[in-house]
Coordinates of C-alpha atoms in Angstrom, one line a residue:
Chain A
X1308 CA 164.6 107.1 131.9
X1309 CA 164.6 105.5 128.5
X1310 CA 162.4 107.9 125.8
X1311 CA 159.7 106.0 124.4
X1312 CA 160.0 105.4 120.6
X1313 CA 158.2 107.9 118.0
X1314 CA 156.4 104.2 116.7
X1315 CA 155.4 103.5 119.9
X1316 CA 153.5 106.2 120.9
X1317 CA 152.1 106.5 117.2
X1318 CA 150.9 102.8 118.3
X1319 CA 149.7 103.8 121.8
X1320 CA 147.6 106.7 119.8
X1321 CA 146.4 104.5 117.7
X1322 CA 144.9 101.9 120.2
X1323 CA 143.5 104.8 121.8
X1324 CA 142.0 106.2 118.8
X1325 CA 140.6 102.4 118.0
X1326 CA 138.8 102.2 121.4
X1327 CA 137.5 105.7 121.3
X1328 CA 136.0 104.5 118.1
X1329 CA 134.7 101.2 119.1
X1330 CA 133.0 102.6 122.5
X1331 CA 131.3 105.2 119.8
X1332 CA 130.3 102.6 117.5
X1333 CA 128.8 100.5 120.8
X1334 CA 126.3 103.8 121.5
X1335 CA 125.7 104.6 118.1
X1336 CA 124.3 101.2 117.1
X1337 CA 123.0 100.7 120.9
X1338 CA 119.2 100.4 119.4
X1339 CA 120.3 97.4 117.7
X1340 CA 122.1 96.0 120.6
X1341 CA 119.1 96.5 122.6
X1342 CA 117.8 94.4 119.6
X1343 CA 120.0 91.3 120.5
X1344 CA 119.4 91.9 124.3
X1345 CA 115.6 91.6 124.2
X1346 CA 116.0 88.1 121.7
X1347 CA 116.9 86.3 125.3
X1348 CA 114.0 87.0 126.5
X1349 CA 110.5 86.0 126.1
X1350 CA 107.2 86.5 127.7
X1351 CA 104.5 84.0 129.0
X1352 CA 101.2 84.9 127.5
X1353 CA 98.5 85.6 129.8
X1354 CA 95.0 84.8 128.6
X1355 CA 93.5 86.1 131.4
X1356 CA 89.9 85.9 132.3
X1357 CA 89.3 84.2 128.9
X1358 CA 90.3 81.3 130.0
X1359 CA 87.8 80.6 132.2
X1360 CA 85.5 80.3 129.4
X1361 CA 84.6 76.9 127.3
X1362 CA 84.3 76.9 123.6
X1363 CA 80.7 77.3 123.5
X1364 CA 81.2 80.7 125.6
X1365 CA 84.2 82.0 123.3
X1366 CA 82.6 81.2 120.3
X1367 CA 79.7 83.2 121.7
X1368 CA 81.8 86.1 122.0
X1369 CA 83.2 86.3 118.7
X1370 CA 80.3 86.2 117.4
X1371 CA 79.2 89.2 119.6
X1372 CA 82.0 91.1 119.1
X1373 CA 82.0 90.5 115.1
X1374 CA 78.2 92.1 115.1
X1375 CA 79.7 95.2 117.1
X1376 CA 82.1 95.6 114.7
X1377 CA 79.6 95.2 111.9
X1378 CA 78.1 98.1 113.6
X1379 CA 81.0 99.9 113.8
X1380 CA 81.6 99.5 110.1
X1381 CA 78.4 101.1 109.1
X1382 CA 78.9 103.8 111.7
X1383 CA 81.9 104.8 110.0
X1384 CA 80.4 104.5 106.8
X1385 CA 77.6 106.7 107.2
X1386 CA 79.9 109.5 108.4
X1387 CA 81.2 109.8 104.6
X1388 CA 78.8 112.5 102.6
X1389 CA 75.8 111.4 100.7
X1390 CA 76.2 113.8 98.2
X1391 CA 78.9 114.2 96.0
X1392 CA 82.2 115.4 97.5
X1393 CA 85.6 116.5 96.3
X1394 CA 89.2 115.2 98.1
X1395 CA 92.5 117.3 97.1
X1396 CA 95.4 116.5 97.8
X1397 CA 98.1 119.5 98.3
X1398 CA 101.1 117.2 97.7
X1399 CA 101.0 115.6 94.4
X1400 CA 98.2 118.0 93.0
X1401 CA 95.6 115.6 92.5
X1402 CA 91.8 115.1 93.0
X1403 CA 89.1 112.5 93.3
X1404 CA 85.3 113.6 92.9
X1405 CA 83.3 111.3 94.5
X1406 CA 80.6 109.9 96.0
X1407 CA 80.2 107.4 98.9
X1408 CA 80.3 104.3 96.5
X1409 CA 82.2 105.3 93.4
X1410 CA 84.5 107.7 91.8
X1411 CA 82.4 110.3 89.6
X1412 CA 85.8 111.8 88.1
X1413 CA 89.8 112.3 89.3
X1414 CA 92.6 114.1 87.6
X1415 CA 95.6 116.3 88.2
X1416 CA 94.7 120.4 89.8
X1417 CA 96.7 123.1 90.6
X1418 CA 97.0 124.5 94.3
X1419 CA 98.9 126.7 96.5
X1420 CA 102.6 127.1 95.6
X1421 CA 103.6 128.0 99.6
X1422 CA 105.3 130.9 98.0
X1423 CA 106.1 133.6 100.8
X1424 CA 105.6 136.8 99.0
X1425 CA 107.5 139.2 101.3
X1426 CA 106.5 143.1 100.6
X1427 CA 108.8 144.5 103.4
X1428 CA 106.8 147.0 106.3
X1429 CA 106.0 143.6 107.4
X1430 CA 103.3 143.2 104.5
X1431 CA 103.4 138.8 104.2
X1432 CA 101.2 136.8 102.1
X1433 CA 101.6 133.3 102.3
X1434 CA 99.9 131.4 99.2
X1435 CA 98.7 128.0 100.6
X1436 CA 96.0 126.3 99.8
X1437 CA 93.6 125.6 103.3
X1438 CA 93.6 122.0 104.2
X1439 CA 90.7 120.4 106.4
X1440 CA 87.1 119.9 105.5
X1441 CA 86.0 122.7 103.5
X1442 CA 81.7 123.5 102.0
X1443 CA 81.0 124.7 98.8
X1444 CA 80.0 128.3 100.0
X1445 CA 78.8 129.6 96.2
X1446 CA 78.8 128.6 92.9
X1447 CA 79.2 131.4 90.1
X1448 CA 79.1 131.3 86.1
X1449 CA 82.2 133.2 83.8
X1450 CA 83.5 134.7 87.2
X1451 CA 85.0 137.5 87.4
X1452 CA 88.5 137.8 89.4
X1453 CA 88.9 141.3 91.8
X1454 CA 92.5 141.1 92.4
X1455 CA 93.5 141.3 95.7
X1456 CA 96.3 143.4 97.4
X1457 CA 99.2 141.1 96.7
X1458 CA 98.1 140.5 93.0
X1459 CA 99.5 144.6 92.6
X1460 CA 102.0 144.1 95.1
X1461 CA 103.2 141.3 93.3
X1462 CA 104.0 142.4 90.2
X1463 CA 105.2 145.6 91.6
X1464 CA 102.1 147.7 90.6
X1465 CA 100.4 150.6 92.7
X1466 CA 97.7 148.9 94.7
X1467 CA 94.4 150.8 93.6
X1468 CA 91.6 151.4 95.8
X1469 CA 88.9 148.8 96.9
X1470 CA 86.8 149.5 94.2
X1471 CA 88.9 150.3 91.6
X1472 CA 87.8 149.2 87.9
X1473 CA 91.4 148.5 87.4
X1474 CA 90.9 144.9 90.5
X1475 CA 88.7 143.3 87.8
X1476 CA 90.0 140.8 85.5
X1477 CA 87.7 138.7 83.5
X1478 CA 88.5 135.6 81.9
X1479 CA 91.3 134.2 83.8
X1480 CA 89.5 132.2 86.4
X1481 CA 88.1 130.3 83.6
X1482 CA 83.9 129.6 83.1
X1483 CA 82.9 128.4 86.9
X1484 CA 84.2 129.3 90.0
X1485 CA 83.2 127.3 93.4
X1486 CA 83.5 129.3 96.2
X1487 CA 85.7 127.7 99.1
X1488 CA 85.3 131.1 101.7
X1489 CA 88.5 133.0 102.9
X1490 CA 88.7 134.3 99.5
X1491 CA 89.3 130.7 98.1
X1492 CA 87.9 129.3 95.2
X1493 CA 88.0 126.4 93.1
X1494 CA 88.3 127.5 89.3
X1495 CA 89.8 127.4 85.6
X1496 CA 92.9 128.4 84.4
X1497 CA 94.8 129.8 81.6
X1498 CA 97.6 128.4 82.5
X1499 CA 96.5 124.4 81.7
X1500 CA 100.3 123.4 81.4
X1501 CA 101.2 124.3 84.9
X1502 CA 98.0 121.9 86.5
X1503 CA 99.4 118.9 88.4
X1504 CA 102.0 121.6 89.9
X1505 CA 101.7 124.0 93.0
X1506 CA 101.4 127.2 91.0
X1507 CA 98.6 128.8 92.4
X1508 CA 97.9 131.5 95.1
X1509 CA 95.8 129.1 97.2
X1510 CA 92.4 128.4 95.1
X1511 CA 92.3 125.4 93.7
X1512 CA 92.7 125.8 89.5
X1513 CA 91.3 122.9 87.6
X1514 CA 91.1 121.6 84.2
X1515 CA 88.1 123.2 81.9
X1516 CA 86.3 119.8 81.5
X1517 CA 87.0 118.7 85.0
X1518 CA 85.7 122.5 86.0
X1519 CA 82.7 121.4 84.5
X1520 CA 82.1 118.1 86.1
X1521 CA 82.9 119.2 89.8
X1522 CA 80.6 122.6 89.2
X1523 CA 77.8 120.1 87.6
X1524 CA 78.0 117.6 90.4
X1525 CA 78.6 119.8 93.7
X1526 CA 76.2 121.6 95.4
X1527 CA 76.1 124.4 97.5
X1528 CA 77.0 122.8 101.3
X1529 CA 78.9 120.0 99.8
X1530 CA 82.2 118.7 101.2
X1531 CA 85.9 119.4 100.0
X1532 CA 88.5 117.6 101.6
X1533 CA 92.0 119.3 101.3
X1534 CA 95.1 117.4 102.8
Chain B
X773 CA 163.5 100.4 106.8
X774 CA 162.9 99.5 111.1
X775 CA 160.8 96.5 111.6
X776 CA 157.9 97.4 113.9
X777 CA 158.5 95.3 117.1
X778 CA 154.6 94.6 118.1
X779 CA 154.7 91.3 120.4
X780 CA 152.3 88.4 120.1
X781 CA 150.2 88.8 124.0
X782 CA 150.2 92.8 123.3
X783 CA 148.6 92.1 120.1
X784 CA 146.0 89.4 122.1
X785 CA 145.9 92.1 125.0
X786 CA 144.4 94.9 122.9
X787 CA 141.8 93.1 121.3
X788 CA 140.8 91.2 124.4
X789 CA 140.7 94.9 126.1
X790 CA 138.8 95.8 122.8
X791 CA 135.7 92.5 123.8
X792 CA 135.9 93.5 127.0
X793 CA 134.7 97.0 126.3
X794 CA 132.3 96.1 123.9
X795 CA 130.5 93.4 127.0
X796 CA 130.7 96.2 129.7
X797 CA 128.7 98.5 127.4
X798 CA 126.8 96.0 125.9
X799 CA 125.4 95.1 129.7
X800 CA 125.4 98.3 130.8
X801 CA 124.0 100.4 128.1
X802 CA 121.7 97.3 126.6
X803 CA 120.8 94.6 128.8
X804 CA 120.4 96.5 131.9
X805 CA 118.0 99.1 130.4
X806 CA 116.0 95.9 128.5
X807 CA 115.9 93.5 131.3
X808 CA 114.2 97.1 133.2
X809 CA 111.6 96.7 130.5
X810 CA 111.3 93.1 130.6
X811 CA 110.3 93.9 134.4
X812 CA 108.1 96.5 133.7
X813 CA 106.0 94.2 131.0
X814 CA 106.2 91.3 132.8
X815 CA 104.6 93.2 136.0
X816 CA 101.8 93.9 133.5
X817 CA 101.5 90.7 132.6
X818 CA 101.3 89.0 136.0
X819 CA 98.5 91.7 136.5
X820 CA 96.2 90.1 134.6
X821 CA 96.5 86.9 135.4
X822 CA 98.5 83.7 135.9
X823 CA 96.8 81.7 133.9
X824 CA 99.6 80.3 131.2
X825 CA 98.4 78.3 127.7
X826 CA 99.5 75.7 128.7
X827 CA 96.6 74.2 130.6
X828 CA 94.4 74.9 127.4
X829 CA 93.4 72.9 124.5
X830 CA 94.5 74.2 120.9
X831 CA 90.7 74.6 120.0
X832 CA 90.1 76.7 123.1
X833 CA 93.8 78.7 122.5
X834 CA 92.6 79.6 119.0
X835 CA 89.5 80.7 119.7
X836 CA 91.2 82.8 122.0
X837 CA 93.4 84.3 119.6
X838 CA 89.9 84.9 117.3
X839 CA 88.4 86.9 120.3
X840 CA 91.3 89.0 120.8
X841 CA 91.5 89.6 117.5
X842 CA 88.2 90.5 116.8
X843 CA 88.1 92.3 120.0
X844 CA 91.3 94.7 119.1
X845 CA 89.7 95.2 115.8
X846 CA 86.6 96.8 117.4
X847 CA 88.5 98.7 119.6
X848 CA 90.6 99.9 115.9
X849 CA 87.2 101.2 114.6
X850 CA 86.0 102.3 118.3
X851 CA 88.7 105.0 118.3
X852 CA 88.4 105.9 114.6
X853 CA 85.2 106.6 115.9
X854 CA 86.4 109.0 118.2
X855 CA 89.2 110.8 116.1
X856 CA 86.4 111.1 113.8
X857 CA 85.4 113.7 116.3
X858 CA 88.5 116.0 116.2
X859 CA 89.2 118.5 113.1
X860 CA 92.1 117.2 112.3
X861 CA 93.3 114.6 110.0
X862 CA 94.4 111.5 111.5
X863 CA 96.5 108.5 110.5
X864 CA 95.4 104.8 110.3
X865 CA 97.7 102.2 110.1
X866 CA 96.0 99.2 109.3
X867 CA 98.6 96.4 109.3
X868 CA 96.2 93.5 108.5
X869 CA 95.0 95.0 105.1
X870 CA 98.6 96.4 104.7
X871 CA 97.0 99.7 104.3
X872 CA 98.1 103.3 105.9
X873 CA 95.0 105.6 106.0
X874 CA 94.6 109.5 106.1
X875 CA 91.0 109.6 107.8
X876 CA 89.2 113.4 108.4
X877 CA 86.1 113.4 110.2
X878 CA 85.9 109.6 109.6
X879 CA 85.8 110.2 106.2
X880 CA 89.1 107.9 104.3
X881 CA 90.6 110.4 102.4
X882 CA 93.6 108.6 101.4
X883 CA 94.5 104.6 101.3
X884 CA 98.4 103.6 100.2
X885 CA 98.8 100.1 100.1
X886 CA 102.0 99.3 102.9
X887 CA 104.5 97.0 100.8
X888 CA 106.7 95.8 103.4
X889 CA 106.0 95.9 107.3
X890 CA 109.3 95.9 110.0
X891 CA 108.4 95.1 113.2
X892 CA 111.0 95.2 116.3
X893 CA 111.7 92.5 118.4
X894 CA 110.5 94.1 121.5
X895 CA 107.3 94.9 119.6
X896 CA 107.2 91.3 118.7
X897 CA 107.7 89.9 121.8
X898 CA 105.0 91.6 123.7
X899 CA 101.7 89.5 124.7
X900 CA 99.1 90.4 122.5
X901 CA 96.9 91.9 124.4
X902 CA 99.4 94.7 125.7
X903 CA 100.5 95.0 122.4
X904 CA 96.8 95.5 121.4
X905 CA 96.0 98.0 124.3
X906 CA 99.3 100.1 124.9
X907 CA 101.0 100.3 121.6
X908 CA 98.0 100.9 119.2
X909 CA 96.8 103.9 120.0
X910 CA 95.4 106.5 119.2
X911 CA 98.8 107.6 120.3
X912 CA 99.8 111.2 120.1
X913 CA 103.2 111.7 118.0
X914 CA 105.1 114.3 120.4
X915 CA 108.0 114.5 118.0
X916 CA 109.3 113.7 114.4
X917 CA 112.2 114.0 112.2
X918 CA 111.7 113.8 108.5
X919 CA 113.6 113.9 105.2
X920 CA 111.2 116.8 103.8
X921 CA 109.7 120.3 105.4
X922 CA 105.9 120.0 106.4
X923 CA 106.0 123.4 104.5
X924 CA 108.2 123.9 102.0
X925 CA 107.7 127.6 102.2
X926 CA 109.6 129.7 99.5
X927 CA 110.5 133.4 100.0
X928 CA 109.9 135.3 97.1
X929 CA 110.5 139.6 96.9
X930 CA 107.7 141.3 94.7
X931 CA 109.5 141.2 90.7
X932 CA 111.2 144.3 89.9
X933 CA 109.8 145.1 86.6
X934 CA 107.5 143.6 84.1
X935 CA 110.0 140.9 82.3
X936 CA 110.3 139.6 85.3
X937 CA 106.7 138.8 85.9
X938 CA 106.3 137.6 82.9
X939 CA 109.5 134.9 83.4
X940 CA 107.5 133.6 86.1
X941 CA 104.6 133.0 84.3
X942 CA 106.5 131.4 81.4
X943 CA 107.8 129.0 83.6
X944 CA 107.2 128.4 87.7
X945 CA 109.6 126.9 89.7
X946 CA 109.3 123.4 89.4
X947 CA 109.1 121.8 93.0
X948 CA 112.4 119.5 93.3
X949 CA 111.9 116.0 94.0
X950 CA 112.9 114.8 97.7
X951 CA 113.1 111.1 98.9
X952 CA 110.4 110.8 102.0
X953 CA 111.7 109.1 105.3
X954 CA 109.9 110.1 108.5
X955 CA 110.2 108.9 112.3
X956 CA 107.0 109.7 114.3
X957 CA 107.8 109.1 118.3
X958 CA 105.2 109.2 121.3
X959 CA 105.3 109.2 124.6
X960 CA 104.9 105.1 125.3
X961 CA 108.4 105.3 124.2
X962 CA 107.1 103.9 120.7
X963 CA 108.1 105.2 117.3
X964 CA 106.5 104.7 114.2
X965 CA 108.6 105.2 110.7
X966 CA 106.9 105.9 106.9
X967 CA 109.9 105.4 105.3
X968 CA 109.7 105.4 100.7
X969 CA 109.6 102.1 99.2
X970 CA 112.1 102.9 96.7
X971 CA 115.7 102.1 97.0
X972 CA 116.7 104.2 94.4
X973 CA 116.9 107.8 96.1
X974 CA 115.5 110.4 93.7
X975 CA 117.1 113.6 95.6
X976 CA 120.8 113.8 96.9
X977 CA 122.4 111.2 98.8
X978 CA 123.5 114.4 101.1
X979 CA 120.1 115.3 102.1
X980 CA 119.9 111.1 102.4
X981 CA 122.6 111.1 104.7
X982 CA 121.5 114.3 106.8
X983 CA 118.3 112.5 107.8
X984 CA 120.2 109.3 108.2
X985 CA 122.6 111.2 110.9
X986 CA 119.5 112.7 112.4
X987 CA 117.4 109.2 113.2
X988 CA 120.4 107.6 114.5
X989 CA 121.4 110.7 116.9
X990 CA 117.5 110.6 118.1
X991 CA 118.2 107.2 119.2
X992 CA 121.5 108.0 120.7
X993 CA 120.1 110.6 122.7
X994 CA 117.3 108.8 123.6
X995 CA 119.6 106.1 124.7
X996 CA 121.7 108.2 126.5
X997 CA 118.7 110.1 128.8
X998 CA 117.3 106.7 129.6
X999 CA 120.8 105.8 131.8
X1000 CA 120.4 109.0 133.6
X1001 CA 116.6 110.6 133.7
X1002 CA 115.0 108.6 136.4
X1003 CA 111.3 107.3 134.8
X1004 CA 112.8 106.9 131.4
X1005 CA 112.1 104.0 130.0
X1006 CA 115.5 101.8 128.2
X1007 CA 113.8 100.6 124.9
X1008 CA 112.0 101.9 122.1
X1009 CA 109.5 99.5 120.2
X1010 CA 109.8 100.5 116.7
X1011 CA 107.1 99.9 113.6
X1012 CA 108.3 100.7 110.2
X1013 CA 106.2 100.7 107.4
X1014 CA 107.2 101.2 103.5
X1015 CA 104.7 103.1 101.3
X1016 CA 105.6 104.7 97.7
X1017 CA 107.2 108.4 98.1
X1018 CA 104.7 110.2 96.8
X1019 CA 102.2 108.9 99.3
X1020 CA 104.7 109.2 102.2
X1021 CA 105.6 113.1 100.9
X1022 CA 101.4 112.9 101.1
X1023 CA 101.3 111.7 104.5
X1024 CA 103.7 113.4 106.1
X1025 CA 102.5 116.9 104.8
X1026 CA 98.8 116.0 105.4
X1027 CA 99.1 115.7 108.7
X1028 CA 99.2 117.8 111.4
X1029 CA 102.1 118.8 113.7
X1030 CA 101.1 116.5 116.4
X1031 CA 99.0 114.1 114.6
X1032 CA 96.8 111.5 116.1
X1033 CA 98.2 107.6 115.0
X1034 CA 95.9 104.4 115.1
X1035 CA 97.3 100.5 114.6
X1036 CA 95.4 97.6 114.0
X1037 CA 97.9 94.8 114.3

């Protein structure tokens, strides 16, 4: 038997190698195949009971169906607060005060940084901001901050005990604090050059004049959207 | 140097073999799984009736279309009616005023305006009403890839001593920017896409890449289990929508895992 040239089986291996690639290519791009498949066909549109009807009946309808929707409308509508209510969003550290028909105030906050402060012995603290539809819980003046746990634990400090002098920090939660539950809070900051960036251990840390405006305009029971 | 000796009709042979392949795949891996589909919707079609537009006049045919319209819009605010009921925050896409909606207890908390709208053909194709009452929800994503975490959780070990506490309040680690492409599916065998208006990518064209390997092996393997899982359906009607990144990174992190969808078409 003759023995097959080096080229030739260097072509046969390319051929291959070219149809294993174009049979690849086929099911890769399959979705827009299935694209060009479905263009030769077309369906027949079925009006169904509709038409039955004359004009007089159809116009009828839309008229009936454009008063439900009207309804609709207002339904929807009525479910946004009366009162003046707060929307933050997580992502680009923003938020709109507002009421149902206008915007009272919006600007850039500060919220959770989704830091994972691992402690070891299986001590975790993950420092997100809660999203959902939150109430204003309590509103205080010049609040006072009592460190947490993780605040010590953070900074590598001995954690002292519950009511330990040494938890109290006044000043850094700015002059009003808005009391989101959980331990969350909407409040100042020193830090005013970090707002507009997820810094924070899951309050909410706003601007000192838009502090004021949000503690001025929200009430006790009044809604804060967090996405 | 030796002339390669590669014959005119072997030349012709491979790339006829090569058109060849191409048609048996294209029937059986395409058109067979689409003309299914085509069977499946027509079915649904002849359900309702075999009456065709073509018996009506065109005043009686548009005001048709108006009642349908109007009626799938009532239907749009029906069931963001209901998802106003759930806790969770749900996603309107309202295609008519080109607008993609975050809605919590039927409250809008966040409008982007949609610049550009894709639409399959399948998706296209489909009689209105089915369109209006199978593929506009609300659906219930069961699955999605994305370009970004949903929480882009750091690890961080308390500091060691006090310079390094103080580093971190000097200066925070400034979140990188990441370009925003996300594929919602459901179980209608639709998928929705938020994908960043921008062309110019604003994190690595690796991390561009890894999510562009990713949607196209979720189609492939999609493709693949509809030739051999038995009730798998062969085509996937696709809606792609492009919103500016910030308010697609919004979106996509705003939601929940297994978010309710709405579309008004």
């Amino acid at each position: 038997m003759e023995k097959p040239e080096k080229k030739n089986i260097l072509l046969i291996l390319l051929a291959f190698f070219i149809t294993v690639c174009v049979i690849f290519l086929c099911l890769a791009k399959s979705q827009t195949l299935k694209e060009v498949a479905i263009s030769f066909y077309s369906y027949r549109d079925s009006p169904g009971d509709l038409a039955q009807k004359d004009s007089v009946q159809l116009t009828r309808q839309i008229k009936e169906t454009q008063r439900r929707i009207s309804v609709l409308q207002k339904r929807i509508e009525n479910l946004s607060p009366t009162t003046p209510y707060l929307i933050i969003n997580t992502t680009k550290n923003t938020f709109v005060l507002r009421t149902k028909k206008s915007i009272i105030r919006e600007g850039i906050c500060s919220t959770g940084s989704y830091i994972l402060l691992d402690a070891g012995d299986g001590q975790q603290w993950i420092f997100k901001t809660p999203k959902g539809q939150l109430r204003i819980l309590g509103k205080r003046t010049n609040p006072v901050w009592i460190k947490p746990d993780w605040a010590f634990i953070e900074e590598n400090l001995p954690v002292p005990s519950i009511n330990d002098p040494d938890r109290l920090e006044p000043g850094s939660l700015g002059d009003y604090a808005l009391s989101l539950g959980d331990g969350y809070m909407i409040h100042g900051t020193l830090y005013q050059r970090f707002l507009g960036l997820p810094v924070t251990h899951g309050c909410v840390r706003l601007g000192d004049d838009d502090l004021k405006t949000v503690y001025e305009n929200m009430e006790i029971g009044s809604k804060v959207f967090i996405f | 140097m030796k002339k390669l000796n590669i014959s005119k009709k072997s030349i012709i042979t491979f790339f006829a073999s090569q058109i060849a392949i191409v048609v048996v795949i294209f029937i059986l891996f395409d058109l067979i799984p689409v003309t299914r589909e085509y069977g499946t919707i027509s079915d649904k079609v002849r359900e309702r009736g075999e009456n065709t537009t073509a018996r009506l006049s065109k005043e009686q045919s548009n005001l048709i279309d108006m009642v349908r319209i109007n009626e799938h819009h009532e239907s749009y605010l029906r069931n963001a009616l209901k998802l106003s009921k759930i806790d969770s925050i749900s996603l309107l896409i309202d295609l008519r005023d080109s607008l993609a909606i975050l809605s919590l207890k039927g409250v809008s908390i966040f409008e982007s305006k949609i610049s550009r709208i894709q639409i399959n053909n399948g998706l296209k194709k489909l009689p209105d009403f089915l369109r209006d009452s199978l593929y506009s929800g609300p659906l219930q994503s069961i699955e999605d890839i994305s370009s970004i975490e949903k929480f882009p959780i750091v690890v961080k070990k308390p500091a060691k001593d006090t310079s390094e506490v103080n580093k971190t309040e000097a200066a925070p680690t400034i979140p990188k920017q990441n370009d925003v492409f996300v594929l919602m599916a459901f179980d209608n065998n639709m998928v929705i896409e938020i994908d960043q208006q921008e062309s110019k990518l604003a994190g690595s064209w690796l991390a561009h890449m890894k999510y562009k390997r990713q949607h196209s092996g979720w189609f492939l393997s999609k493709n693949i289990k509809s030739l051999f899982g038995s009730g798998q359906r062969g085509y996937i009607y696709q809606l792609k929508i492009e919103i500016p990144r910030e308010d697609a990174g919004s979106i996509y992190r705003a939601l929940p895992i297994k978010p309710f969808v709405l579309v008004r078409y």
